[in-house]
């Protein structure tokens, strides 16, 4: 019994540390947005912290074995699923961990890896066939050439894959990046202040879609400012 009690107390140490660490971060460090993101995880840790003493200490001392087994099964199942559920709620409702960015990068690098593997093995097979046709045997040079080709293709292919995925699944982000790139190219050659200001306001409206835009330009004299306003 004492060994069981000691083991139960040891099992309580990790969730206690995690719980109070999250409480400290929630109260002292997190921003209001981060508190919204992590509160469900904090609640789930509190439930686990309350459930573990019941599972590991109280049920063996006060309940018959059959009831103890049934209660431990249900509480153990609750403890096992509550953390994934709380993280899922935080991700879907409060954008915990910026899941869109994770999904986007997973898509980009997953497709990129698949393409690079296919290109590598295709290059090796084709080059080996060419070497066999000319020399009658395989050559390790085929692997070296394929590896160098993959290294050279990595960045261009990544850019192309990213462009296709952004255009297909993240259209708004793709359009915003395209508008910013076009404005940057135009701003280098534009010398008229009014034209540049109009283009800047159009880019802000297109990419951020605010209700109102205010632009202050500082003239040569620091004592006054020129205000330019654009409203929807």
GROMACS .gro file of C-alpha atoms in nm:
model
  232
    1UNK     CA    1   0.000   0.000   0.000
    2UNK     CA    2   0.278   0.242   0.087
    3UNK     CA    3   0.456   0.167  -0.240
    4UNK     CA    4   0.133   0.229  -0.429
    5UNK     CA    5   0.081   0.556  -0.243
    6UNK     CA    6   0.438   0.666  -0.315
    7UNK     CA    7   0.402   0.584  -0.683
    8UNK     CA    8   0.078   0.782  -0.695
    9UNK     CA    9   0.245   1.082  -0.537
   10UNK     CA   10   0.532   1.063  -0.786
   11UNK     CA   11   0.284   1.056  -1.074
   12UNK     CA   12   0.136   1.381  -0.945
   13UNK     CA   13   0.462   1.575  -0.971
   14UNK     CA   14   0.473   1.631  -1.354
   15UNK     CA   15   0.113   1.757  -1.389
   16UNK     CA   16   0.155   1.979  -1.080
   17UNK     CA   17   0.467   2.139  -1.229
   18UNK     CA   18   0.297   2.179  -1.568
   19UNK     CA   19  -0.017   2.324  -1.412
   20UNK     CA   20   0.153   2.588  -1.199
   21UNK     CA   21   0.393   2.673  -1.482
   22UNK     CA   22   0.095   2.739  -1.708
   23UNK     CA   23  -0.081   2.938  -1.435
   24UNK     CA   24   0.226   3.159  -1.391
   25UNK     CA   25   0.255   3.210  -1.767
   26UNK     CA   26  -0.120   3.276  -1.794
   27UNK     CA   27  -0.122   3.541  -1.522
   28UNK     CA   28   0.218   3.710  -1.562
   29UNK     CA   29   0.345   3.664  -1.919
   30UNK     CA   30   0.062   3.592  -2.164
   31UNK     CA   31  -0.115   3.860  -2.362
   32UNK     CA   32  -0.498   3.865  -2.365
   33UNK     CA   33  -0.495   3.681  -2.699
   34UNK     CA   34  -0.257   3.416  -2.565
   35UNK     CA   35  -0.479   3.372  -2.259
   36UNK     CA   36  -0.773   3.298  -2.484
   37UNK     CA   37  -0.560   3.045  -2.671
   38UNK     CA   38  -0.429   2.860  -2.365
   39UNK     CA   39  -0.718   2.873  -2.118
   40UNK     CA   40  -0.868   2.544  -2.239
   41UNK     CA   41  -0.533   2.370  -2.203
   42UNK     CA   42  -0.507   2.514  -1.852
   43UNK     CA   43  -0.855   2.387  -1.764
   44UNK     CA   44  -0.767   2.040  -1.891
   45UNK     CA   45  -0.452   2.034  -1.678
   46UNK     CA   46  -0.663   2.127  -1.376
   47UNK     CA   47  -0.900   1.837  -1.447
   48UNK     CA   48  -0.606   1.597  -1.477
   49UNK     CA   49  -0.457   1.731  -1.155
   50UNK     CA   50  -0.784   1.662  -0.974
   51UNK     CA   51  -0.836   1.322  -1.136
   52UNK     CA   52  -0.495   1.168  -1.073
   53UNK     CA   53  -0.522   1.166  -0.691
   54UNK     CA   54  -0.857   0.990  -0.724
   55UNK     CA   55  -0.713   0.730  -0.962
   56UNK     CA   56  -0.384   0.665  -0.786
   57UNK     CA   57  -0.454   0.724  -0.416
   58UNK     CA   58  -0.819   0.738  -0.313
   59UNK     CA   59  -0.968   0.455  -0.517
   60UNK     CA   60  -0.725   0.186  -0.391
   61UNK     CA   61  -0.788   0.290  -0.030
   62UNK     CA   62  -1.165   0.328  -0.018
   63UNK     CA   63  -1.324   0.132  -0.302
   64UNK     CA   64  -1.364  -0.241  -0.370
   65UNK     CA   65  -1.154  -0.377  -0.657
   66UNK     CA   66  -1.438  -0.407  -0.911
   67UNK     CA   67  -1.561  -0.049  -0.857
   68UNK     CA   68  -1.201   0.072  -0.845
   69UNK     CA   69  -1.126  -0.085  -1.184
   70UNK     CA   70  -1.438   0.064  -1.343
   71UNK     CA   71  -1.372   0.412  -1.205
   72UNK     CA   72  -1.004   0.402  -1.299
   73UNK     CA   73  -1.095   0.302  -1.654
   74UNK     CA   74  -1.336   0.592  -1.707
   75UNK     CA   75  -1.116   0.851  -1.536
   76UNK     CA   76  -0.812   0.724  -1.721
   77UNK     CA   77  -0.998   0.755  -2.051
   78UNK     CA   78  -1.098   1.111  -1.959
   79UNK     CA   79  -0.740   1.202  -1.871
   80UNK     CA   80  -0.615   1.049  -2.198
   81UNK     CA   81  -0.847   1.249  -2.426
   82UNK     CA   82  -0.886   1.579  -2.244
   83UNK     CA   83  -0.549   1.726  -2.345
   84UNK     CA   84  -0.596   1.652  -2.721
   85UNK     CA   85  -0.953   1.785  -2.702
   86UNK     CA   86  -0.847   2.108  -2.530
   87UNK     CA   87  -0.566   2.162  -2.779
   88UNK     CA   88  -0.810   2.098  -3.065
   89UNK     CA   89  -1.056   2.356  -2.928
   90UNK     CA   90  -0.776   2.611  -2.885
   91UNK     CA   91  -0.651   2.551  -3.239
   92UNK     CA   92  -0.991   2.568  -3.408
   93UNK     CA   93  -1.141   2.852  -3.206
   94UNK     CA   94  -0.847   3.065  -3.095
   95UNK     CA   95  -0.578   2.982  -3.355
   96UNK     CA   96  -0.335   2.828  -3.108
   97UNK     CA   97   0.013   2.780  -3.262
   98UNK     CA   98  -0.103   2.956  -3.582
   99UNK     CA   99  -0.219   2.625  -3.727
  100UNK     CA  100  -0.270   2.774  -4.074
  101UNK     CA  101   0.103   2.840  -4.096
  102UNK     CA  102   0.181   2.484  -3.984
  103UNK     CA  103  -0.060   2.334  -4.239
  104UNK     CA  104   0.077   2.559  -4.514
  105UNK     CA  105   0.437   2.463  -4.445
  106UNK     CA  106   0.341   2.095  -4.419
  107UNK     CA  107   0.177   2.113  -4.761
  108UNK     CA  108   0.469   2.299  -4.917
  109UNK     CA  109   0.747   2.079  -4.783
  110UNK     CA  110   0.548   1.758  -4.819
  111UNK     CA  111   0.486   1.821  -5.189
  112UNK     CA  112   0.842   1.948  -5.232
  113UNK     CA  113   0.991   1.637  -5.071
  114UNK     CA  114   0.780   1.408  -5.288
  115UNK     CA  115   0.882   1.591  -5.606
  116UNK     CA  116   1.251   1.589  -5.512
  117UNK     CA  117   1.245   1.216  -5.437
  118UNK     CA  118   1.074   1.142  -5.768
  119UNK     CA  119   1.318   1.362  -5.958
  120UNK     CA  120   1.617   1.207  -5.783
  121UNK     CA  121   1.524   0.846  -5.855
  122UNK     CA  122   1.413   0.931  -6.209
  123UNK     CA  123   1.746   1.103  -6.271
  124UNK     CA  124   1.944   0.811  -6.129
  125UNK     CA  125   1.752   0.556  -6.339
  126UNK     CA  126   1.783   0.755  -6.662
  127UNK     CA  127   2.152   0.832  -6.612
  128UNK     CA  128   2.233   0.472  -6.521
  129UNK     CA  129   2.063   0.358  -6.839
  130UNK     CA  130   2.267   0.610  -7.036
  131UNK     CA  131   2.592   0.493  -6.872
  132UNK     CA  132   2.505   0.128  -6.939
  133UNK     CA  133   2.437   0.211  -7.302
  134UNK     CA  134   2.779   0.375  -7.344
  135UNK     CA  135   3.001   0.182  -7.100
  136UNK     CA  136   2.813  -0.141  -7.037
  137UNK     CA  137   2.801  -0.093  -6.657
  138UNK     CA  138   2.650   0.126  -6.386
  139UNK     CA  139   2.839   0.431  -6.261
  140UNK     CA  140   2.827   0.620  -5.928
  141UNK     CA  141   2.855   0.938  -6.131
  142UNK     CA  142   2.481   0.910  -6.198
  143UNK     CA  143   2.407   0.946  -5.826
  144UNK     CA  144   2.646   1.242  -5.796
  145UNK     CA  145   2.489   1.421  -6.092
  146UNK     CA  146   2.136   1.357  -5.963
  147UNK     CA  147   2.229   1.486  -5.616
  148UNK     CA  148   2.379   1.806  -5.759
  149UNK     CA  149   2.072   1.856  -5.977
  150UNK     CA  150   1.839   1.818  -5.678
  151UNK     CA  151   2.046   2.068  -5.477
  152UNK     CA  152   2.027   2.318  -5.763
  153UNK     CA  153   1.652   2.268  -5.808
  154UNK     CA  154   1.560   2.294  -5.438
  155UNK     CA  155   1.503   2.670  -5.406
  156UNK     CA  156   1.340   2.728  -5.747
  157UNK     CA  157   1.114   2.428  -5.701
  158UNK     CA  158   1.023   2.534  -5.347
  159UNK     CA  159   0.926   2.880  -5.471
  160UNK     CA  160   0.711   2.731  -5.745
  161UNK     CA  161   0.538   2.485  -5.511
  162UNK     CA  162   0.475   2.762  -5.258
  163UNK     CA  163   0.327   2.984  -5.527
  164UNK     CA  164   0.093   2.710  -5.650
  165UNK     CA  165  -0.024   2.618  -5.298
  166UNK     CA  166  -0.077   2.982  -5.198
  167UNK     CA  167  -0.269   3.051  -5.516
  168UNK     CA  168  -0.484   2.740  -5.471
  169UNK     CA  169  -0.545   2.727  -5.093
  170UNK     CA  170  -0.437   3.068  -4.955
  171UNK     CA  171  -0.567   3.303  -5.223
  172UNK     CA  172  -0.595   3.607  -4.999
  173UNK     CA  173  -0.236   3.573  -4.880
  174UNK     CA  174  -0.118   3.516  -5.235
  175UNK     CA  175  -0.301   3.825  -5.362
  176UNK     CA  176  -0.159   4.036  -5.078
  177UNK     CA  177   0.198   3.924  -5.150
  178UNK     CA  178   0.148   3.988  -5.520
  179UNK     CA  179   0.011   4.338  -5.455
  180UNK     CA  180   0.304   4.423  -5.225
  181UNK     CA  181   0.555   4.297  -5.480
  182UNK     CA  182   0.394   4.504  -5.756
  183UNK     CA  183   0.393   4.814  -5.536
  184UNK     CA  184   0.760   4.765  -5.445
  185UNK     CA  185   0.849   4.739  -5.814
  186UNK     CA  186   0.647   5.050  -5.898
  187UNK     CA  187   0.775   5.257  -5.605
  188UNK     CA  188   1.134   5.228  -5.726
  189UNK     CA  189   1.051   5.419  -6.044
  190UNK     CA  190   0.774   5.652  -5.923
  191UNK     CA  191   0.879   6.012  -5.858
  192UNK     CA  192   0.540   6.184  -5.824
  193UNK     CA  193   0.438   6.202  -5.459
  194UNK     CA  194   0.066   6.208  -5.532
  195UNK     CA  195   0.086   5.900  -5.753
  196UNK     CA  196   0.298   5.714  -5.499
  197UNK     CA  197   0.059   5.808  -5.218
  198UNK     CA  198  -0.243   5.690  -5.415
  199UNK     CA  199  -0.075   5.359  -5.496
  200UNK     CA  200   0.026   5.309  -5.133
  201UNK     CA  201  -0.329   5.368  -5.011
  202UNK     CA  202  -0.465   5.129  -5.274
  203UNK     CA  203  -0.222   4.858  -5.164
  204UNK     CA  204  -0.318   4.901  -4.798
  205UNK     CA  205  -0.687   4.881  -4.886
  206UNK     CA  206  -0.634   4.573  -5.101
  207UNK     CA  207  -0.412   4.377  -4.863
  208UNK     CA  208  -0.545   4.474  -4.519
  209UNK     CA  209  -0.898   4.598  -4.604
  210UNK     CA  210  -0.925   4.844  -4.313
  211UNK     CA  211  -1.232   5.057  -4.254
  212UNK     CA  212  -1.024   5.374  -4.273
  213UNK     CA  213  -0.670   5.466  -4.376
  214UNK     CA  214  -0.478   5.773  -4.258
  215UNK     CA  215  -0.138   5.864  -4.401
  216UNK     CA  216   0.079   6.142  -4.260
  217UNK     CA  217   0.367   6.269  -4.470
  218UNK     CA  218   0.635   6.477  -4.304
  219UNK     CA  219   0.739   6.771  -4.524
  220UNK     CA  220   1.076   6.942  -4.527
  221UNK     CA  221   0.971   7.164  -4.235
  222UNK     CA  222   0.936   6.950  -3.921
  223UNK     CA  223   0.683   7.189  -3.768
  224UNK     CA  224   0.388   7.072  -3.977
  225UNK     CA  225   0.248   6.755  -4.124
  226UNK     CA  226   0.053   6.679  -4.436
  227UNK     CA  227  -0.241   6.451  -4.372
  228UNK     CA  228  -0.390   6.231  -4.639
  229UNK     CA  229  -0.697   6.028  -4.557
  230UNK     CA  230  -0.874   5.755  -4.744
  231UNK     CA  231  -1.202   5.602  -4.632
  232UNK     CA  232  -1.413   5.322  -4.769
   0.00000   0.00000   0.00000
